[in-house]
Short mmCIF file of C-alpha atoms in Angstrom, two decimals:
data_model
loop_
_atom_site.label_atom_id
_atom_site.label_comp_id
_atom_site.label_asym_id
_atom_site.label_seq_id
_atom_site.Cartn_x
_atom_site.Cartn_y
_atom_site.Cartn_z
CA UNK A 1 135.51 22.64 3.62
CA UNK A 2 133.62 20.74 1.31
CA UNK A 3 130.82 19.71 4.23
CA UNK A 4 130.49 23.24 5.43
CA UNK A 5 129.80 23.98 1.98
CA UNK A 6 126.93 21.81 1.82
CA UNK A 7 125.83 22.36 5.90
CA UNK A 8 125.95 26.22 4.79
CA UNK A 9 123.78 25.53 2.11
CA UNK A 10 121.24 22.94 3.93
CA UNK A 11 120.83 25.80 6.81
CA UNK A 12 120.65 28.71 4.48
CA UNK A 13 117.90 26.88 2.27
CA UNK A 14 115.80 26.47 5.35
CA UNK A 15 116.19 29.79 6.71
CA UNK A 16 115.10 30.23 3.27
CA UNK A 17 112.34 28.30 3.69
CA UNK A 18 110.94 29.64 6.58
CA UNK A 19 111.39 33.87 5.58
CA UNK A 20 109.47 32.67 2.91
CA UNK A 21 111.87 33.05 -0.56
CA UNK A 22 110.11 32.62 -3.93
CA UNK A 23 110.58 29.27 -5.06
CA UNK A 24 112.30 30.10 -7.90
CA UNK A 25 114.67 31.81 -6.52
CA UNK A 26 115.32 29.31 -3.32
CA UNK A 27 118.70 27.89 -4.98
CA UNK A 28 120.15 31.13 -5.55
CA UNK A 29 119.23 32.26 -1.96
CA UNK A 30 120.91 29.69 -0.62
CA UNK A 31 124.03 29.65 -2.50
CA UNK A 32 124.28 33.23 -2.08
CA UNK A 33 124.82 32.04 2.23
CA UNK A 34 127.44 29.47 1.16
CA UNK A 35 129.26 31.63 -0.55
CA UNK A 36 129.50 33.87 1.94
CA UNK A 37 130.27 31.09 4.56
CA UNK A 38 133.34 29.96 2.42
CA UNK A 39 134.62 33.77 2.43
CA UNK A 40 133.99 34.03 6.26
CA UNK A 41 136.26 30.91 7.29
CA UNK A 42 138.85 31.53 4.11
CA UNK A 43 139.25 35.24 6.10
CA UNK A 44 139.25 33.26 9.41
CA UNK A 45 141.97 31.01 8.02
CA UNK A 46 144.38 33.37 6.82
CA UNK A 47 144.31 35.08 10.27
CA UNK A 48 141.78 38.06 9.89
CA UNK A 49 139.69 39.31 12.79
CA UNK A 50 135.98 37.97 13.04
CA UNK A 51 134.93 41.55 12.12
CA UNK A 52 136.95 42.55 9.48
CA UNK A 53 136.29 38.59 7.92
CA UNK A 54 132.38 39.42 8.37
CA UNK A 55 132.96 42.66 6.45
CA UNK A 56 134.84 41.17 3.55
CA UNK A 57 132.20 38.57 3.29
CA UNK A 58 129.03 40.72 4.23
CA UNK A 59 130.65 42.50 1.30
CA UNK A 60 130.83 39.97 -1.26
CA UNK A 61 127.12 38.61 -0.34
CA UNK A 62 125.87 41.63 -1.08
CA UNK A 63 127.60 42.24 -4.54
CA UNK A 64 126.02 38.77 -5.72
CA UNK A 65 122.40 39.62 -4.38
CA UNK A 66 122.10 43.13 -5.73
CA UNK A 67 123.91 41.50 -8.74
CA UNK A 68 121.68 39.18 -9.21
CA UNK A 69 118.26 41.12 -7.66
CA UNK A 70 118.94 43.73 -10.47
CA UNK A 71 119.55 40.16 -12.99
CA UNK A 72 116.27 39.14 -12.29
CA UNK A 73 114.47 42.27 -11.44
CA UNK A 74 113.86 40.80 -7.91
CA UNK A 75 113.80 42.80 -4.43
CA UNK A 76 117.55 42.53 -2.73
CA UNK A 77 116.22 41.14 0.48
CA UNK A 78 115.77 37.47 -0.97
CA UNK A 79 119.22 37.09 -1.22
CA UNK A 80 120.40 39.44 1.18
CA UNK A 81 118.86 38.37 3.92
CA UNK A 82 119.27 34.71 4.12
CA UNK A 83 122.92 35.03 2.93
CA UNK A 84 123.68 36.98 6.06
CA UNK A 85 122.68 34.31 8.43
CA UNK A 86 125.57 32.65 8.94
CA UNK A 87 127.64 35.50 9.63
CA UNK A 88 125.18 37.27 11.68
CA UNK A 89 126.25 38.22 15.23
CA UNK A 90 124.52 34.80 17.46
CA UNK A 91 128.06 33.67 18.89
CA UNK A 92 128.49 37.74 19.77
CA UNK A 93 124.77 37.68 21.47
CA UNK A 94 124.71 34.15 23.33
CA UNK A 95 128.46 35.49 25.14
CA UNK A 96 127.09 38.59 25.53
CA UNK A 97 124.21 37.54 27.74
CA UNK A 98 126.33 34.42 29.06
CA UNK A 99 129.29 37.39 30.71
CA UNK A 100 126.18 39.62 31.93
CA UNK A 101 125.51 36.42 34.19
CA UNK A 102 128.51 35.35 34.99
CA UNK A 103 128.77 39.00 36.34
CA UNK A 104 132.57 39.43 34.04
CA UNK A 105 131.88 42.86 32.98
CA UNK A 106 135.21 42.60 31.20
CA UNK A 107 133.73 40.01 28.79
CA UNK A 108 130.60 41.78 28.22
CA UNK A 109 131.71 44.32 27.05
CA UNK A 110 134.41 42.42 24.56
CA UNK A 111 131.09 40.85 23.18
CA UNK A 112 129.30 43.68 23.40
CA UNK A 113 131.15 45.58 20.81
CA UNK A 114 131.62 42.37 18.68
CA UNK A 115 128.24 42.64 18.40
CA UNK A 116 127.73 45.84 17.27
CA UNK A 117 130.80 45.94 15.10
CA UNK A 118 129.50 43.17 12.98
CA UNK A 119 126.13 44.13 12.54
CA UNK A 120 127.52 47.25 11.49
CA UNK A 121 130.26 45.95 9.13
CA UNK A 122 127.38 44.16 7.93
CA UNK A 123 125.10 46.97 6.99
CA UNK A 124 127.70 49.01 6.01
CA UNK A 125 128.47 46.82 3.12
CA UNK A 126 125.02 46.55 2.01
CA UNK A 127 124.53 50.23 1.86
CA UNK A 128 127.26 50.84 -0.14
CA UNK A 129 126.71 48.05 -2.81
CA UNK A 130 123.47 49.00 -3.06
CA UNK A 131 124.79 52.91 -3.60
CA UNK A 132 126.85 52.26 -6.33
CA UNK A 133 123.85 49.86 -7.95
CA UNK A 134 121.69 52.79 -8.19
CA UNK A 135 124.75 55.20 -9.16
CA UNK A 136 125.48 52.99 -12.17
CA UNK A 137 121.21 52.77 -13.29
CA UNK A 138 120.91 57.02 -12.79
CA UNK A 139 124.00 57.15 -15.46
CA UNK A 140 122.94 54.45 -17.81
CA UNK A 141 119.40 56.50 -17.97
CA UNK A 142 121.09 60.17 -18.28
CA UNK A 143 123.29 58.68 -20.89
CA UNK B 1 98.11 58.16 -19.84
CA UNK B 2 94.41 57.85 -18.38
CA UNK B 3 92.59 61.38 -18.21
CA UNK B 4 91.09 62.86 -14.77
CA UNK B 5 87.28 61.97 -15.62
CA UNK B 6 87.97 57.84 -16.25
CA UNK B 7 90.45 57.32 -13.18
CA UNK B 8 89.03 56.12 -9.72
CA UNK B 9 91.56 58.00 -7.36
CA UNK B 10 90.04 56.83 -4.27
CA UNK B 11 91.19 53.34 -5.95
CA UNK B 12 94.28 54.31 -7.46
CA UNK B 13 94.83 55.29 -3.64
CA UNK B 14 93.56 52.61 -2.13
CA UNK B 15 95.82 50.48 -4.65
CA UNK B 16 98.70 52.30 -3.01
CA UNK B 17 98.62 51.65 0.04
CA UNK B 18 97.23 48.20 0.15
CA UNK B 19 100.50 47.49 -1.94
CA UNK B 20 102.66 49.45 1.00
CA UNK B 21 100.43 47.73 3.90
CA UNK B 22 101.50 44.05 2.40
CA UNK B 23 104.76 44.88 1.89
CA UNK B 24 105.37 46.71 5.69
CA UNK B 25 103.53 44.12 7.29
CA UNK B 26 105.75 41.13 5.79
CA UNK B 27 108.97 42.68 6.63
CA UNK B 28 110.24 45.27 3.77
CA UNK B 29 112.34 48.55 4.49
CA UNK B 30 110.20 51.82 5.24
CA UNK B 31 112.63 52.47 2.08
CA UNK B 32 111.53 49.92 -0.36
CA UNK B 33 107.59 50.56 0.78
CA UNK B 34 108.00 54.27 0.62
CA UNK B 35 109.20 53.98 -3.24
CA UNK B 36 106.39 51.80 -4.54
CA UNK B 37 103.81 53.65 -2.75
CA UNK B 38 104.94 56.61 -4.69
CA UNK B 39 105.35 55.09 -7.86
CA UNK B 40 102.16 53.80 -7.84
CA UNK B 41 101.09 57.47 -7.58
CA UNK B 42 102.95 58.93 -9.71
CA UNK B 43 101.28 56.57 -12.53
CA UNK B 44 98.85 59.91 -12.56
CA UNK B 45 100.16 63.66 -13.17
CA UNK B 46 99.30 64.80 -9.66
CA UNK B 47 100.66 68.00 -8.10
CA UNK B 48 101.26 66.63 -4.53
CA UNK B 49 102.44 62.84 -3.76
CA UNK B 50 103.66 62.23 -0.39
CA UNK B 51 104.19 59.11 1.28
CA UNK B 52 105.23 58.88 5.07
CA UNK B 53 106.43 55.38 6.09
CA UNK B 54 107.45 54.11 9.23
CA UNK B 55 108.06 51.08 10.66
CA UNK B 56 104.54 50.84 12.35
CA UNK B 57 102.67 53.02 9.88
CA UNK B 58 101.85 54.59 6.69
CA UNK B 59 100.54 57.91 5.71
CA UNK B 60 99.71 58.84 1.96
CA UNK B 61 98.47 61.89 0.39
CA UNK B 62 97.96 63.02 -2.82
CA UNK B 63 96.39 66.09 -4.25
CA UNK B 64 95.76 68.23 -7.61
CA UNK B 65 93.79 71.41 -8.54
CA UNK B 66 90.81 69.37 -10.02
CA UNK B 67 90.39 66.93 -7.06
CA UNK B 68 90.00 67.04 -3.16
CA UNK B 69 93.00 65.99 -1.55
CA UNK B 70 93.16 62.48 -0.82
CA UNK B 71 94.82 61.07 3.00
CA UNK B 72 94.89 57.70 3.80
CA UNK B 73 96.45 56.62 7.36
CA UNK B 74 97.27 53.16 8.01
CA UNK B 75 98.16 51.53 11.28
CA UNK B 76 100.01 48.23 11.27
CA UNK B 77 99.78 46.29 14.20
CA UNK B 78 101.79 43.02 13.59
CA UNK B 79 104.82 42.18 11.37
CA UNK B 80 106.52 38.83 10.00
CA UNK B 81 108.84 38.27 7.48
CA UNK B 82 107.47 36.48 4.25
CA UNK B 83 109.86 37.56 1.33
CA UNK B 84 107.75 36.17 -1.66
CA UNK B 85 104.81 38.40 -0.39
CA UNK B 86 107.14 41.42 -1.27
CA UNK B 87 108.27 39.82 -4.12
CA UNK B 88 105.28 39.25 -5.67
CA UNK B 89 103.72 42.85 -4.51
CA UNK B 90 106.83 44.33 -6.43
CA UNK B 91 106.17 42.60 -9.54
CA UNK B 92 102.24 43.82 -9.44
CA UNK B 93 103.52 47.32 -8.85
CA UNK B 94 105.99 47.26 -11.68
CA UNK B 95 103.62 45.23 -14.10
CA UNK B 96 101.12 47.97 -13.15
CA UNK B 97 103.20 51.54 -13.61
CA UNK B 98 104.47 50.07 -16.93
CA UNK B 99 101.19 49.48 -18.13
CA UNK B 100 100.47 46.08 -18.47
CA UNK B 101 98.01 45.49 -16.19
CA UNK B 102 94.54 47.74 -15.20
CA UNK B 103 94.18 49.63 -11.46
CA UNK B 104 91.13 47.25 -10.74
CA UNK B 105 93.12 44.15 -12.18
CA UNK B 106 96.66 45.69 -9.84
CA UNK B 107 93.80 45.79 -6.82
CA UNK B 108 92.22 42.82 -6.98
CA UNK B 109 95.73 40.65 -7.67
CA UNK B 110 96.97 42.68 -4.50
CA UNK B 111 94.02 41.30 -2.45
CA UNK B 112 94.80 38.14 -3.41
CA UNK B 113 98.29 38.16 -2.07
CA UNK B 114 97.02 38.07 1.68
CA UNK B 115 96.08 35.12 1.06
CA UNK B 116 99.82 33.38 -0.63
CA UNK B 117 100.88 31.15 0.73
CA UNK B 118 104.92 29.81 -0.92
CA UNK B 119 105.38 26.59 1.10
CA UNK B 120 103.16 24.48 3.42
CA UNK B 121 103.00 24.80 7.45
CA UNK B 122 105.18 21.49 7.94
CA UNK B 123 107.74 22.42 5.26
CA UNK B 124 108.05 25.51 7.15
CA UNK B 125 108.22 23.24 10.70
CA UNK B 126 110.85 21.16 9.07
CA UNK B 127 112.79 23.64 8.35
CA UNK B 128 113.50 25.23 11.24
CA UNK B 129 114.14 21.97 13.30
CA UNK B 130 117.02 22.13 11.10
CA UNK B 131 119.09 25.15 11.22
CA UNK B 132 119.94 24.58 14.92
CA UNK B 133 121.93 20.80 13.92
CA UNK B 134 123.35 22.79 10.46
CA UNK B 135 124.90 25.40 12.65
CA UNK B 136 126.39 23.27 15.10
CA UNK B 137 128.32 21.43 12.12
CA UNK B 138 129.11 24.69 10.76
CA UNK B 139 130.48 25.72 14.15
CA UNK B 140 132.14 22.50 14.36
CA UNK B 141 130.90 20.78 16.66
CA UNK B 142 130.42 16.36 17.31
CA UNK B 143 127.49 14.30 16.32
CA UNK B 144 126.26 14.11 20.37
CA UNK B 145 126.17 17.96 19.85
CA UNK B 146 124.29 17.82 16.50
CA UNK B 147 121.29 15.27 17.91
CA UNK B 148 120.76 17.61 20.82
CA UNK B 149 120.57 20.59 18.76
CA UNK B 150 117.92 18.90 16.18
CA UNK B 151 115.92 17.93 19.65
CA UNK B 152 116.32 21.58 20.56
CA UNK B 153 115.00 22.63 16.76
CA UNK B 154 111.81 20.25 17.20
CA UNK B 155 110.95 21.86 21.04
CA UNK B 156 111.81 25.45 18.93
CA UNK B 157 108.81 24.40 16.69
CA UNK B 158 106.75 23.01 19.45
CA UNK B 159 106.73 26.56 21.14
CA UNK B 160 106.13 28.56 18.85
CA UNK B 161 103.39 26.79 17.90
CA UNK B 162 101.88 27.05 21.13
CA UNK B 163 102.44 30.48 21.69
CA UNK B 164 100.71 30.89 18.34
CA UNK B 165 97.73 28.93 19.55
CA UNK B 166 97.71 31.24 22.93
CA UNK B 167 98.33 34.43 20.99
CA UNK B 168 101.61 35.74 23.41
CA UNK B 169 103.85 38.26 21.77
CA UNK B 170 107.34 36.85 20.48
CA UNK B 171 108.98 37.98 23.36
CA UNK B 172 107.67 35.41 25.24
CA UNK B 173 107.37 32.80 23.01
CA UNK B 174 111.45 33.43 22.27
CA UNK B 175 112.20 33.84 26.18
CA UNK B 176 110.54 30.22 26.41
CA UNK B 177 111.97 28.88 23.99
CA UNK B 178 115.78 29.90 24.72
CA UNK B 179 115.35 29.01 28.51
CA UNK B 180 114.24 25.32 27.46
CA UNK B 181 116.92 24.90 25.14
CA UNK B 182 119.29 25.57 27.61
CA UNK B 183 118.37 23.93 29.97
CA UNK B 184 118.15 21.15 27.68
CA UNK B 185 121.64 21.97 26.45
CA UNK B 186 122.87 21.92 30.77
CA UNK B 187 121.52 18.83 31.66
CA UNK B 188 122.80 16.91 28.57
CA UNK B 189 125.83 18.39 29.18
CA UNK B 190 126.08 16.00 32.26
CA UNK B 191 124.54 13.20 31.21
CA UNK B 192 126.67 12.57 28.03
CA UNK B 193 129.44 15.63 27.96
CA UNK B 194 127.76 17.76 25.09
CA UNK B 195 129.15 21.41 24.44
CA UNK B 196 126.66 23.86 26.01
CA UNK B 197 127.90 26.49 23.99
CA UNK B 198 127.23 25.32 20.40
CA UNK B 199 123.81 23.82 21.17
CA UNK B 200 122.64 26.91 22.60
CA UNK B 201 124.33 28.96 19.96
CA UNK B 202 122.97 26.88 17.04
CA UNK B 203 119.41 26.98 18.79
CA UNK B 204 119.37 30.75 18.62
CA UNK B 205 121.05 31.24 15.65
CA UNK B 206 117.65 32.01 13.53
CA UNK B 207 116.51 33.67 16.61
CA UNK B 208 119.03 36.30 16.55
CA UNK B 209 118.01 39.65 14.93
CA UNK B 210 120.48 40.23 12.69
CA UNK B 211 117.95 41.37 9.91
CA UNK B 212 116.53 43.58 12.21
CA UNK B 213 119.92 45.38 12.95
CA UNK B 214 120.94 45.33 9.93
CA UNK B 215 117.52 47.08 8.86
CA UNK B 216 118.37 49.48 11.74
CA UNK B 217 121.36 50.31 10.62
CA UNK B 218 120.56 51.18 6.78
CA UNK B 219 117.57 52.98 7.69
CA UNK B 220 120.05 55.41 9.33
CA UNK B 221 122.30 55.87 6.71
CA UNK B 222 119.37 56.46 4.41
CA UNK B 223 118.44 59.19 6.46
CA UNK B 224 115.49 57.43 7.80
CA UNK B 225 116.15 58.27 11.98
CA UNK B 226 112.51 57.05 13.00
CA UNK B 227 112.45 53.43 11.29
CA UNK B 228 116.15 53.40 12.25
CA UNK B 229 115.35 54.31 15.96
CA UNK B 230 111.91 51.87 15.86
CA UNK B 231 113.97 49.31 14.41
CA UNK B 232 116.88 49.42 16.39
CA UNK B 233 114.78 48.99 19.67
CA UNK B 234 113.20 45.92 18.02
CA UNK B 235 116.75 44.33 17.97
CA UNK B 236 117.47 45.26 21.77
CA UNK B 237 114.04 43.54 22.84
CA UNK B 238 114.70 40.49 20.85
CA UNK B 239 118.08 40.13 21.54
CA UNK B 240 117.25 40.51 25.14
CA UNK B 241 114.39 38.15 25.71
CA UNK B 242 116.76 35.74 24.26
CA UNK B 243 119.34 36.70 26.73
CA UNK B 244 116.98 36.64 29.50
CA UNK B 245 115.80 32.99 28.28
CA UNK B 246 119.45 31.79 28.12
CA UNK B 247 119.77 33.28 31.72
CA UNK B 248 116.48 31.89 32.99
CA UNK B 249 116.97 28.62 31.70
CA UNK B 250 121.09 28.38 33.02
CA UNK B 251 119.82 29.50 36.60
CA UNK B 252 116.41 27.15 36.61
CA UNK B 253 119.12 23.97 35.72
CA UNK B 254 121.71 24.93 38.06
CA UNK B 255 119.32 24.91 40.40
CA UNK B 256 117.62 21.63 39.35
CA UNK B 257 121.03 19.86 39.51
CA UNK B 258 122.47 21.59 42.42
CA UNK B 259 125.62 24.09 42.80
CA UNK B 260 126.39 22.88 39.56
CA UNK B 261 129.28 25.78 37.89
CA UNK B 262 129.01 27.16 34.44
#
């Protein structure tokens, strides 16, 4: 557990890296992935499904980056994005395309729908975070 | 607040959008780019302040009963995703609508921003010949599998540096890319047993558009249908020159090595 950890963090840094994160905020970026990675295979471990275990964690990156974006008055994206990454759909796509050509429509479609489910439960979690951030800043200013 | 004789609002327009083109162009939300356009605006008491962004363009407009109203259409042609750009085009708009800085001072500091650059070309390089080996760990795979997959992350770099140097479109340059890798990834696999699967996975791992659906996807529930739509097709093509490379590069080894099964 302890080396994913630290792999989670090495590949989220240079994903990092290479969208281009502030400096400053490069440690936080990539913690913010390693986190997530921990929740994803804790959820795998217990038994959950691969969707409902990217939800949960989709969900908890995006309470720390809108968190911490409205912390340090920084855009949600730098620690949005490259926290996704490791739970983003590439196992879904590769088997995906890998069924179309082994012509197992069967499969495909399995994969298919993996994909899409994820990258929904994904974006579904960052829209409502992000909801309830700018619920909370409307009161504080009416108050 | 400034009054109408001592404000420049071709600037103050100009400001604008140069903010929104910098922002669109590096990768933001039509959301995020829509906001700060306005906000910039709205630094002045104007009657009218529209902004129209989509994923490929932006249309402002602003307009009072003193001045003639002012359009501005922009066009952008290519996008890439550079975070501190947005970052740092955010900051000048806030610094700017609270008051600390001047319009010329917000529009020259904007025009300096094409220029950023956060880290250097090989740091960037470097990086990416990475993720592929970190994912195949994460995805548990054996050493053999990991030294493939950082050979794979250096022939990544190599290609898209070439394609950059011939000018091709992504699609290509990912459709290249993902049929060499796995064909790398089939022909290792019989010389020394390594798990096509994971290499190929971890290879396209930072190819995969998961930003882009994900963009998609809260575009829609923010009511935005045409960035949605426009963004939503820009996840299909990607994610199918990458299956079209995988599928290239699986049939061009099979038939290098011979009847060889999946």
């Amino acid at each position: 557990m302890i080396i994913q950890a630290i792999v989670s963090l090495v590949a989220t840094l240079s994903f990092s890296i290479v969208i281009g994160v502030p400096k400053k905020y490069l440690l936080l970026a990539g913690s913010t992935g390693a986190i997530g990675w921990i929740v994803y295979l804790c959820f795998m471990n217990i038994g959950y499904s691969t969707v409902f275990a990217s939800l949960l964690s989709a969900l908890v990156i995006a309470i720390i980056s809108v968190i911490l974006s409205k912390a340090l008055k920084a855009i949600v994206s730098i620690f949005f994005v490259p926290g996704i990454l490791p739970i983003v759909p590439g196992v879904a796509v590769y088997k995906t395309a890998y069924y179309i050509l082994n012509n197992n429509s069967y499969m495909t479609k399995k994969y298919f729908y993996q994909t899409i489910l994820i990258a929904g439960a994904i974006a579904l979690s960052i829209f409502i975070v992000e909801s309830i951030g700018k619920f909370k800043v409307k009161r504080k200013v009416k108050g | 607040m400034a009054t109408v004789e001592n404000v420049d609002y071709r600037l103050l327009m100009d400001t604008a959008v140069l903010a929104g083109e910098i922002m669109l162009r590096n990768g933001a939300e039509t959301n995020l780019v829509e906001e700060t356009i306005e906000k910039i605006l709205k630094t002045q008491k104007m009657k009218h302040i529209e902004a129209v962004v989509m994923t490929t363009n932006i249309t402002a407009t602003m307009s009072d009963a003193d001045i003639n109203p002012i359009t501005v259409v922009r066009r952008i042609k290519e996008r890439d995703t550079n975070l501190s750009k947005i970052q740092l085009v955010h900051e000048i708009s806030t610094q700017f609508c609270n008051g600390k800085i001047e319009l010329t001072e917000a529009f020259h500091e904007l025009k300096k921003i094409k220029k950023h650059k956060e880290y250097n070309k090989w740091l960037i390089n470097i990086s990416l010949m990475i993720i592929p080996p970190a994912f195949v760990i994460m995805l548990q795979g054996g050493w053999i599998d990991t030294v493939t997959a950082l050979i794979c992350g250096i022939i990544l770099v190599l290609i898209s540096k070439l394609g950059k140097k011939l000018q091709t479109n992504s699609f290509v340059i990912n459709l290249n890319s993902t049929a060499i890798v796995s064909m790398i990834a089939i022909i290792s696999n019989k010389l020394f047993q390594v798990n096509i699967d994971l290499v190929i996975i971890g290879t396209i791992m930072p190819l995969v558009p998961g930003v882009a659906i994900t963009n998609a996807t809260l575009d829609s529930l923010n009511g935005d249908y045409m960035s949605g739509i426009a963004k939503v097709l820009e996840a299909v093509i990607r994610a199918a020159s990458i299956a079209v490379g995988v599928g290239l590069g699986i049939g061009i080894a099979n038939l290098l090595l011979g009847g060889f099964a999946l």
